[in-house]
mmCIF file of C-alpha atoms in Angstrom:
data_model
loop_
_atom_site.group_PDB
_atom_site.id
_atom_site.type_symbol
_atom_site.label_atom_id
_atom_site.label_comp_id
_atom_site.label_asym_id
_atom_site.label_seq_id
_atom_site.Cartn_x
_atom_site.Cartn_y
_atom_site.Cartn_z
ATOM 1 C CA MET C 1 0.000 0.000 0.000
ATOM 2 C CA LEU C 2 2.878 2.350 0.757
ATOM 3 C CA SER C 3 4.782 1.628 -2.473
ATOM 4 C CA GLY C 4 3.183 4.566 -4.282
ATOM 5 C CA MET C 5 4.209 6.962 -1.539
ATOM 6 C CA ALA C 6 7.799 5.778 -1.924
ATOM 7 C CA ARG C 7 7.584 6.360 -5.687
ATOM 8 C CA HIS C 8 6.479 9.928 -5.055
ATOM 9 C CA GLY C 9 9.169 10.559 -2.444
ATOM 10 C CA ARG C 10 6.645 10.867 0.390
ATOM 11 C CA ASP C 11 7.474 9.761 3.935
ATOM 12 C CA PRO C 12 4.687 7.480 5.253
ATOM 13 C CA THR C 13 5.835 7.696 8.886
ATOM 14 C CA PRO C 14 3.325 10.404 9.956
ATOM 15 C CA LEU C 15 0.455 8.408 8.446
ATOM 16 C CA LEU C 16 1.569 5.189 10.129
ATOM 17 C CA THR C 17 1.822 7.013 13.449
ATOM 18 C CA ALA C 18 -1.621 8.557 13.044
ATOM 19 C CA ALA C 19 -3.073 5.117 12.256
ATOM 20 C CA GLY C 20 -1.311 3.512 15.240
ATOM 21 C CA ILE C 21 0.711 1.104 13.097
ATOM 22 C CA GLU C 22 4.291 0.077 13.944
ATOM 23 C CA LEU C 23 6.017 -1.593 10.996
ATOM 24 C CA ALA C 24 9.202 -2.397 12.932
ATOM 25 C CA ASP C 25 7.424 -5.344 14.572
ATOM 26 C CA SER C 26 7.409 -7.708 11.613
ATOM 27 C CA ALA C 27 5.430 -10.470 13.338
ATOM 28 C CA THR C 28 2.420 -8.483 14.549
ATOM 29 C CA ARG C 29 -0.666 -8.291 12.373
ATOM 30 C CA VAL C 30 -2.225 -4.908 11.711
ATOM 31 C CA PRO C 31 -5.753 -4.682 13.185
ATOM 32 C CA VAL C 32 -8.264 -4.331 10.369
ATOM 33 C CA ASP C 33 -9.674 -1.016 11.627
ATOM 34 C CA ARG C 34 -6.180 0.527 11.619
ATOM 35 C CA TYR C 35 -5.531 -0.879 8.161
ATOM 36 C CA ALA C 36 -8.726 0.782 6.921
ATOM 37 C CA LEU C 37 -7.641 4.041 8.564
ATOM 38 C CA LEU C 38 -4.237 3.943 6.859
ATOM 39 C CA TYR C 39 -5.969 3.134 3.551
ATOM 40 C CA ASN C 40 -7.894 6.417 3.778
ATOM 41 C CA PHE C 41 -4.894 8.399 5.036
ATOM 42 C CA VAL C 42 -2.768 7.364 2.032
ATOM 43 C CA ILE C 43 -5.557 8.251 -0.406
ATOM 44 C CA LYS C 44 -6.032 11.667 1.181
ATOM 45 C CA ALA C 45 -2.287 12.412 1.259
ATOM 46 C CA LEU C 46 -1.803 11.510 -2.416
ATOM 47 C CA GLU C 47 -5.271 12.613 -3.611
ATOM 48 C CA ASP C 48 -5.366 9.280 -5.378
ATOM 49 C CA GLU C 49 -7.643 6.315 -4.618
ATOM 50 C CA GLY C 50 -5.133 4.159 -6.511
ATOM 51 C CA PHE C 51 -2.389 4.815 -3.889
ATOM 52 C CA GLY C 52 -0.046 6.432 -6.444
ATOM 53 C CA LEU C 53 0.531 3.035 -8.088
ATOM 54 C CA PHE C 54 -0.740 3.807 -11.582
ATOM 55 C CA SER C 55 0.195 6.062 -14.479
ATOM 56 C CA GLU C 56 -2.889 8.200 -13.837
ATOM 57 C CA PRO C 57 -4.365 8.938 -10.385
ATOM 58 C CA MET C 58 -7.835 7.731 -9.422
ATOM 59 C CA ARG C 59 -9.271 10.996 -8.205
ATOM 60 C CA PRO C 60 -11.034 11.041 -4.815
ATOM 61 C CA GLY C 61 -14.679 10.196 -5.328
ATOM 62 C CA ALA C 62 -14.020 7.425 -7.842
ATOM 63 C CA PHE C 63 -14.995 4.720 -5.346
ATOM 64 C CA GLU C 64 -18.274 6.459 -4.524
ATOM 65 C CA PHE C 65 -19.222 6.718 -8.190
ATOM 66 C CA LEU C 66 -18.216 3.089 -8.774
ATOM 67 C CA CYS C 67 -20.684 2.145 -6.026
ATOM 68 C CA ARG C 68 -23.389 4.361 -7.506
ATOM 69 C CA ALA C 69 -22.822 2.960 -10.989
ATOM 70 C CA MET C 70 -23.343 -0.584 -9.695
ATOM 71 C CA LEU C 71 -26.185 0.147 -7.270
ATOM 72 C CA GLY C 72 -29.103 0.360 -9.703
ATOM 73 C CA ALA C 73 -28.333 -2.892 -11.554
ATOM 74 C CA ALA C 74 -30.883 -5.683 -11.663
ATOM 75 C CA ASP C 75 -28.406 -8.379 -10.645
ATOM 76 C CA LEU C 76 -24.726 -8.940 -9.922
ATOM 77 C CA ALA C 77 -23.897 -9.698 -13.554
ATOM 78 C CA GLU C 78 -25.147 -6.292 -14.683
ATOM 79 C CA ALA C 79 -23.481 -4.570 -11.721
ATOM 80 C CA LEU C 80 -20.087 -6.084 -12.570
ATOM 81 C CA GLN C 81 -20.413 -5.110 -16.229
ATOM 82 C CA ARG C 82 -21.078 -1.541 -15.107
ATOM 83 C CA ALA C 83 -17.970 -1.743 -12.896
ATOM 84 C CA VAL C 84 -15.908 -2.956 -15.865
ATOM 85 C CA ARG C 85 -16.963 0.056 -17.963
ATOM 86 C CA PHE C 86 -16.392 2.527 -15.132
ATOM 87 C CA LEU C 87 -12.938 1.161 -14.261
ATOM 88 C CA ALA C 88 -11.887 1.380 -17.894
ATOM 89 C CA MET C 89 -12.299 5.156 -17.587
ATOM 90 C CA VAL C 90 -10.620 5.735 -14.208
ATOM 91 C CA LEU C 91 -8.051 2.925 -14.138
ATOM 92 C CA PRO C 92 -6.662 2.459 -17.656
ATOM 93 C CA ASP C 93 -3.561 0.513 -16.504
ATOM 94 C CA LEU C 94 -5.689 -2.535 -15.658
ATOM 95 C CA ALA C 95 -8.416 -4.139 -17.753
ATOM 96 C CA VAL C 96 -11.189 -6.172 -16.120
ATOM 97 C CA THR C 97 -13.353 -8.709 -17.948
ATOM 98 C CA ILE C 98 -16.206 -10.978 -16.800
ATOM 99 C CA ALA C 99 -17.037 -14.171 -18.701
ATOM 100 C CA ARG C 100 -19.856 -16.630 -18.037
ATOM 101 C CA PHE C 101 -19.936 -20.303 -18.966
ATOM 102 C CA GLU C 102 -22.451 -23.041 -18.111
ATOM 103 C CA GLN C 103 -21.518 -23.702 -14.490
ATOM 104 C CA ARG C 104 -18.731 -21.233 -13.825
ATOM 105 C CA ALA C 105 -17.862 -17.599 -14.244
ATOM 106 C CA GLU C 106 -14.463 -15.980 -14.560
ATOM 107 C CA LEU C 107 -13.153 -12.568 -13.594
ATOM 108 C CA ARG C 108 -9.870 -11.573 -15.229
ATOM 109 C CA ILE C 109 -7.580 -8.620 -14.533
ATOM 110 C CA LEU C 110 -4.684 -7.887 -16.856
ATOM 111 C CA GLU C 111 -2.159 -5.121 -17.300
ATOM 112 C CA THR C 112 -2.477 -2.753 -20.214
ATOM 113 C CA ARG C 113 0.651 -0.927 -18.998
ATOM 114 C CA PRO C 114 3.493 -2.255 -16.795
ATOM 115 C CA LEU C 115 2.688 -1.681 -13.127
ATOM 116 C CA GLY C 116 6.098 -2.081 -11.531
ATOM 117 C CA LEU C 117 9.810 -2.507 -11.950
ATOM 118 C CA GLY C 118 9.375 -6.250 -12.299
ATOM 119 C CA ARG C 119 6.867 -9.068 -12.211
ATOM 120 C CA ASP C 120 7.150 -9.466 -8.419
ATOM 121 C CA ASP C 121 7.477 -5.769 -7.531
ATOM 122 C CA PRO C 122 5.473 -5.231 -4.280
ATOM 123 C CA ALA C 123 3.637 -2.328 -5.942
ATOM 124 C CA ARG C 124 2.479 -4.635 -8.744
ATOM 125 C CA VAL C 125 1.534 -7.436 -6.335
ATOM 126 C CA PHE C 126 -0.513 -5.075 -4.166
ATOM 127 C CA ALA C 127 -2.243 -3.510 -7.184
ATOM 128 C CA PHE C 128 -3.665 -6.877 -8.264
ATOM 129 C CA GLU C 129 -4.548 -7.867 -4.687
ATOM 130 C CA TRP C 130 -6.261 -4.541 -4.094
ATOM 131 C CA LEU C 131 -8.429 -4.546 -7.216
ATOM 132 C CA LEU C 132 -9.589 -8.126 -6.686
ATOM 133 C CA ARG C 133 -10.465 -7.386 -3.063
ATOM 134 C CA LEU C 134 -12.245 -4.204 -4.116
ATOM 135 C CA LEU C 135 -14.449 -5.927 -6.690
ATOM 136 C CA HIS C 136 -15.047 -9.015 -4.564
ATOM 137 C CA GLY C 137 -15.773 -7.103 -1.352
ATOM 138 C CA LEU C 138 -18.079 -4.646 -3.062
ATOM 139 C CA SER C 139 -19.939 -7.495 -4.779
ATOM 140 C CA CYS C 140 -20.424 -9.254 -1.426
ATOM 141 C CA TRP C 141 -21.793 -6.073 0.103
ATOM 142 C CA LEU C 142 -24.164 -5.346 -2.780
ATOM 143 C CA VAL C 143 -25.810 -8.796 -2.677
ATOM 144 C CA GLY C 144 -25.706 -8.995 1.121
ATOM 145 C CA ARG C 145 -23.807 -12.278 1.430
ATOM 146 C CA GLY C 146 -20.377 -13.831 1.109
ATOM 147 C CA LEU C 147 -19.404 -14.938 -2.399
ATOM 148 C CA ALA C 148 -16.900 -17.778 -2.476
ATOM 149 C CA LEU C 149 -14.066 -17.691 -4.982
ATOM 150 C CA ASP C 150 -13.489 -21.267 -6.114
ATOM 151 C CA ALA C 151 -9.972 -20.641 -7.437
ATOM 152 C CA VAL C 152 -7.656 -17.724 -8.138
ATOM 153 C CA ARG C 153 -4.380 -17.601 -10.055
ATOM 154 C CA PHE C 154 -2.225 -14.511 -9.560
ATOM 155 C CA PRO C 155 0.171 -13.129 -12.216
ATOM 156 C CA TYR C 156 3.346 -13.208 -10.123
ATOM 157 C CA GLU C 157 5.411 -15.737 -8.235
ATOM 158 C CA ARG C 158 4.381 -16.919 -4.788
ATOM 159 C CA PRO C 159 4.950 -13.980 -2.358
ATOM 160 C CA ALA C 160 6.218 -14.262 1.212
ATOM 161 C CA HIS C 161 2.701 -13.700 2.580
ATOM 162 C CA ALA C 162 1.101 -16.297 0.292
ATOM 163 C CA ASP C 163 -0.233 -18.436 3.157
ATOM 164 C CA ASP C 164 -2.675 -15.634 3.974
ATOM 165 C CA TYR C 165 -4.322 -15.967 0.574
ATOM 166 C CA ALA C 166 -6.243 -18.993 1.866
ATOM 167 C CA LEU C 167 -7.975 -16.740 4.399
ATOM 168 C CA VAL C 168 -8.368 -13.602 2.294
ATOM 169 C CA TYR C 169 -9.271 -15.081 -1.093
ATOM 170 C CA THR C 170 -9.507 -18.870 -1.309
ATOM 171 C CA GLU C 171 -7.638 -21.971 -0.246
ATOM 172 C CA HIS C 172 -7.215 -22.684 -3.963
ATOM 173 C CA SER C 173 -4.860 -19.768 -4.666
ATOM 174 C CA ALA C 174 -2.079 -20.324 -7.192
ATOM 175 C CA PHE C 175 0.677 -18.190 -8.668
ATOM 176 C CA GLY C 176 2.702 -17.744 -11.826
ATOM 177 C CA GLY C 177 -0.108 -16.931 -14.277
ATOM 178 C CA GLU C 178 -0.032 -14.366 -17.047
ATOM 179 C CA VAL C 179 -3.185 -12.549 -15.880
ATOM 180 C CA LEU C 180 -5.174 -12.571 -12.656
ATOM 181 C CA PHE C 181 -7.865 -15.211 -13.038
ATOM 182 C CA ALA C 182 -10.649 -15.701 -10.454
ATOM 183 C CA GLN C 183 -13.263 -18.434 -10.853
ATOM 184 C CA PHE C 184 -16.628 -18.675 -9.086
ATOM 185 C CA ARG C 185 -20.030 -20.308 -9.573
ATOM 186 C CA ALA C 186 -21.956 -18.828 -12.490
ATOM 187 C CA ASN C 187 -25.292 -18.739 -10.632
ATOM 188 C CA LEU C 188 -23.877 -16.108 -8.274
ATOM 189 C CA LEU C 189 -24.151 -13.635 -11.147
ATOM 190 C CA ASP C 190 -27.940 -14.009 -10.981
ATOM 191 C CA LEU C 191 -28.158 -12.754 -7.388
ATOM 192 C CA PRO C 192 -30.218 -9.556 -6.997
ATOM 193 C CA LEU C 193 -28.683 -6.500 -5.380
ATOM 194 C CA ARG C 194 -30.019 -5.941 -1.866
ATOM 195 C CA ARG C 195 -28.641 -2.474 -1.089
ATOM 196 C CA ASP C 196 -30.406 0.830 -1.625
ATOM 197 C CA GLU C 197 -29.451 4.498 -1.522
ATOM 198 C CA THR C 198 -29.877 4.668 2.266
ATOM 199 C CA ALA C 199 -27.572 1.709 2.777
ATOM 200 C CA LEU C 200 -25.020 3.235 0.422
ATOM 201 C CA THR C 201 -25.004 6.535 2.319
ATOM 202 C CA ALA C 202 -24.141 4.685 5.530
ATOM 203 C CA PHE C 203 -21.600 2.503 3.735
ATOM 204 C CA LEU C 204 -19.736 5.481 2.296
ATOM 205 C CA ASP C 205 -19.018 6.777 5.814
ATOM 206 C CA GLY C 206 -15.431 5.566 6.204
ATOM 207 C CA ALA C 207 -15.064 4.491 2.580
ATOM 208 C CA PRO C 208 -13.152 3.502 0.582
ATOM 209 C CA GLY C 209 -11.012 2.066 3.394
ATOM 210 C CA LYS C 210 -14.177 0.514 4.782
ATOM 211 C CA ILE C 211 -14.020 -2.113 2.013
ATOM 212 C CA SER C 212 -11.301 -3.793 4.075
ATOM 213 C CA MET C 213 -13.780 -4.348 6.913
ATOM 214 C CA LEU C 214 -16.227 -6.417 4.863
ATOM 215 C CA TYR C 215 -14.272 -9.661 5.029
ATOM 216 C CA ARG C 216 -14.944 -10.183 8.712
ATOM 217 C CA ARG C 217 -18.718 -10.112 8.250
ATOM 218 C CA ASP C 218 -18.750 -12.054 4.995
ATOM 219 C CA ARG C 219 -16.623 -14.872 6.458
ATOM 220 C CA GLU C 220 -18.296 -15.563 9.771
ATOM 221 C CA ALA C 221 -17.518 -19.291 9.915
ATOM 222 C CA VAL C 222 -13.821 -18.735 9.192
ATOM 223 C CA PHE C 223 -13.432 -16.300 12.057
ATOM 224 C CA ARG C 224 -15.493 -18.325 14.533
ATOM 225 C CA VAL C 225 -13.369 -21.397 13.831
ATOM 226 C CA ARG C 226 -10.182 -19.349 14.084
ATOM 227 C CA ASP C 227 -11.163 -17.938 17.481
ATOM 228 C CA LEU C 228 -12.061 -21.366 18.895
ATOM 229 C CA LEU C 229 -8.832 -22.952 17.680
ATOM 230 C CA ARG C 230 -6.698 -20.131 19.041
ATOM 231 C CA ASP C 231 -8.393 -20.023 22.442
ATOM 232 C CA ALA C 232 -8.045 -23.814 22.883
ATOM 233 C CA LEU C 233 -4.242 -23.860 22.480
ATOM 234 C CA PRO C 234 -2.164 -25.825 23.363
ATOM 235 C CA GLN C 235 -4.989 -28.300 22.841
ATOM 236 C CA SER C 236 -5.366 -29.048 19.135
ATOM 237 C CA LEU C 237 -9.076 -29.330 18.390
ATOM 238 C CA SER C 238 -10.342 -31.467 15.544
ATOM 239 C CA LEU C 239 -12.917 -30.474 12.942
ATOM 240 C CA GLU C 240 -15.448 -32.662 14.753
ATOM 241 C CA GLU C 241 -14.794 -30.953 18.097
ATOM 242 C CA ILE C 242 -15.106 -27.489 16.576
ATOM 243 C CA ALA C 243 -18.342 -28.479 14.808
ATOM 244 C CA GLU C 244 -19.797 -29.724 18.104
ATOM 245 C CA ARG C 245 -18.990 -26.413 19.812
ATOM 246 C CA LEU C 246 -20.667 -24.545 16.956
ATOM 247 C CA HIS C 247 -23.715 -26.839 17.177
ATOM 248 C CA MET C 248 -23.476 -28.142 13.630
ATOM 249 C CA SER C 249 -22.355 -31.318 11.905
ATOM 250 C CA PRO C 250 -18.772 -31.663 10.643
ATOM 251 C CA ARG C 251 -20.103 -31.897 7.101
ATOM 252 C CA THR C 252 -22.037 -28.632 7.475
ATOM 253 C CA LEU C 253 -19.003 -26.870 8.946
ATOM 254 C CA HIS C 254 -16.781 -28.163 6.149
ATOM 255 C CA ARG C 255 -19.281 -26.907 3.568
ATOM 256 C CA ARG C 256 -19.563 -23.461 5.193
ATOM 257 C CA LEU C 257 -15.798 -23.039 5.292
ATOM 258 C CA GLU C 258 -15.633 -24.145 1.687
ATOM 259 C CA ASP C 259 -18.370 -21.660 0.756
ATOM 260 C CA GLU C 260 -16.270 -18.927 2.364
ATOM 261 C CA GLY C 261 -13.259 -20.010 0.323
ATOM 262 C CA SER C 262 -11.237 -21.586 3.122
ATOM 263 C CA GLY C 263 -10.672 -24.858 4.948
ATOM 264 C CA PHE C 264 -10.058 -26.187 8.446
ATOM 265 C CA ARG C 265 -6.396 -27.049 7.881
ATOM 266 C CA ALA C 266 -5.628 -23.659 6.328
ATOM 267 C CA ILE C 267 -7.129 -21.825 9.319
ATOM 268 C CA LYS C 268 -5.243 -23.966 11.852
ATOM 269 C CA ASP C 269 -1.937 -23.489 10.029
ATOM 270 C CA ALA C 270 -2.449 -19.712 9.808
ATOM 271 C CA ILE C 271 -3.039 -19.421 13.572
ATOM 272 C CA ARG C 272 0.043 -21.465 14.395
ATOM 273 C CA ARG C 273 2.160 -19.474 11.957
ATOM 274 C CA ASP C 274 1.047 -16.087 13.337
ATOM 275 C CA ILE C 275 1.709 -17.051 16.942
ATOM 276 C CA ALA C 276 5.047 -18.663 16.083
ATOM 277 C CA LEU C 277 6.267 -15.560 14.238
ATOM 278 C CA SER C 278 5.157 -13.300 17.069
ATOM 279 C CA ARG C 279 6.762 -15.396 19.813
ATOM 280 C CA LEU C 280 10.051 -15.840 17.941
ATOM 281 C CA THR C 281 10.256 -12.095 17.352
ATOM 282 C CA LYS C 282 9.209 -10.892 20.790
ATOM 283 C CA THR C 283 10.386 -13.551 23.259
ATOM 284 C CA ASN C 284 13.268 -15.857 24.122
ATOM 285 C CA GLN C 285 10.896 -18.789 24.550
ATOM 286 C CA PRO C 286 12.651 -22.116 23.811
ATOM 287 C CA ILE C 287 11.675 -23.673 20.490
ATOM 288 C CA ALA C 288 10.522 -26.904 22.122
ATOM 289 C CA THR C 289 8.214 -25.006 24.485
ATOM 290 C CA LEU C 290 6.768 -22.981 21.612
ATOM 291 C CA ALA C 291 6.104 -26.155 19.620
ATOM 292 C CA SER C 292 4.279 -27.632 22.607
ATOM 293 C CA ASP C 293 2.238 -24.450 23.139
ATOM 294 C CA LEU C 294 1.096 -24.617 19.516
ATOM 295 C CA GLY C 295 -0.149 -28.183 19.916
ATOM 296 C CA TYR C 296 2.595 -30.008 18.009
ATOM 297 C CA ALA C 297 3.243 -33.546 19.197
ATOM 298 C CA ASP C 298 6.991 -33.143 18.741
ATOM 299 C CA THR C 299 9.455 -30.366 17.950
ATOM 300 C CA SER C 300 10.504 -31.863 14.621
ATOM 301 C CA ALA C 301 6.943 -31.502 13.281
ATOM 302 C CA PHE C 302 7.025 -27.809 14.204
ATOM 303 C CA TYR C 303 10.392 -27.385 12.474
ATOM 304 C CA ARG C 304 9.032 -28.896 9.264
ATOM 305 C CA ALA C 305 5.959 -26.673 9.357
ATOM 306 C CA PHE C 306 7.969 -23.526 10.063
ATOM 307 C CA VAL C 307 10.429 -24.142 7.233
ATOM 308 C CA GLY C 308 7.428 -24.641 4.960
ATOM 309 C CA TRP C 309 5.975 -21.269 6.035
ATOM 310 C CA THR C 310 9.117 -19.155 5.867
ATOM 311 C CA GLY C 311 11.933 -21.097 4.204
ATOM 312 C CA LEU C 312 13.912 -20.625 7.432
ATOM 313 C CA SER C 313 14.409 -22.620 10.600
ATOM 314 C CA PRO C 314 12.967 -21.021 13.767
ATOM 315 C CA GLU C 315 16.490 -20.091 14.918
ATOM 316 C CA GLN C 316 17.329 -18.459 11.580
ATOM 317 C CA PHE C 317 14.085 -16.478 11.653
ATOM 318 C CA ARG C 318 14.749 -15.289 15.194
ATOM 319 C CA ARG C 319 18.258 -14.101 14.289
ATOM 320 C CA ARG C 320 17.344 -12.402 11.010
ATOM 321 C CA LEU C 321 13.956 -10.809 11.623
ATOM 322 C CA ARG C 322 13.915 -9.758 15.266
ATOM 323 C CA PRO C 323 13.758 -5.931 15.235
ATOM 324 C CA ALA C 324 16.965 -4.302 16.401
ATOM 325 C CA GLY C 325 16.705 -3.036 19.960
ATOM 326 C CA ALA C 326 13.453 -4.905 20.604
ATOM 327 C CA THR C 327 12.508 -5.585 24.198
ATOM 328 C CA ILE C 328 12.512 -9.352 24.649
ATOM 329 C CA THR C 329 10.566 -11.132 27.350
ATOM 330 C CA ASN C 330 10.892 -14.686 28.561
ATOM 331 C CA THR C 331 7.201 -15.508 28.709
ATOM 332 C CA PRO C 332 4.610 -14.924 25.990
ATOM 333 C CA GLY C 333 1.803 -12.692 27.093
ATOM 334 C CA ASP C 334 -0.835 -13.531 24.525
ATOM 335 C CA ARG C 335 -2.162 -16.170 22.175
ATOM 336 C CA GLY C 336 -1.547 -14.191 19.037
ATOM 337 C CA SER C 337 -3.219 -11.233 17.428
ATOM 338 C CA ARG C 338 -6.996 -10.932 17.418
ATOM 339 C CA SER C 339 -6.881 -8.742 14.380
ATOM 340 C CA SER C 340 -7.248 -9.010 10.637
ATOM 341 C CA GLY C 341 -5.927 -11.888 8.633
#
């Protein structure tokens, strides 16, 4: 998000401070409300709803008129076609297309002009992530329900934060494509829009950063499962145990997580990864104790998982990524962040 500010020679430190975000702590997640606040601060500072990432700025107000263009459509298909035409005018560096087949629909985003210094430039990666989240989140809000993405392929190599894609987009996220390709069920395009002018007026209070807040409400099962798993540590709950606590069958819970584009294993791994990164950065807790706290039967299983997440052993991560001058404690004081993810 801050890449455009760097391109324009702007120091983001005052905005980060105003939003209450400390980037020096590499293992702490940014709470979603602070993320939304920073989103709006960057837009206001640059007078650009595209974060200074594109060849032409998206002038403030573009998001509001995108919403208004989509609002009067008869169904989601028409609303998305209106969005495609509007974005072609205000965001010429990216082209969006919607295609419908018998059982599936596809949303594609491709560059019409190079977005960054290279294929994996963070500015380019964020630009694709942002536009997909914008269109997906706004679509969910307009129809009043979560819309599962069955599969997404991103046009860059797997980034360091790729494990989070299972929670933000879908468990079936892949990388290395030529264009961004998102697939979902075709019948979702037939859903009627359930928002009116009154709802839009309330929604625009805090927009466009507010779009970041939609994922929590549209993915209720994901977050309920995440909270139960985290609070039970070091006990490692099974899908069946979680389903019982939520008063539903394991099959129903599996289907709901799938409908929200995630899965039980992906959620459990994400919790363990977040807590592990935080503890290794902030504490001197022994690796074996950390593995036990996270519910691993033995330390070697934790080592294998951690190398899979980061490409580093826990000791290497602790040496390389602990912030210089950080205050280190000997006992962890929390179970991980209760923020966005």
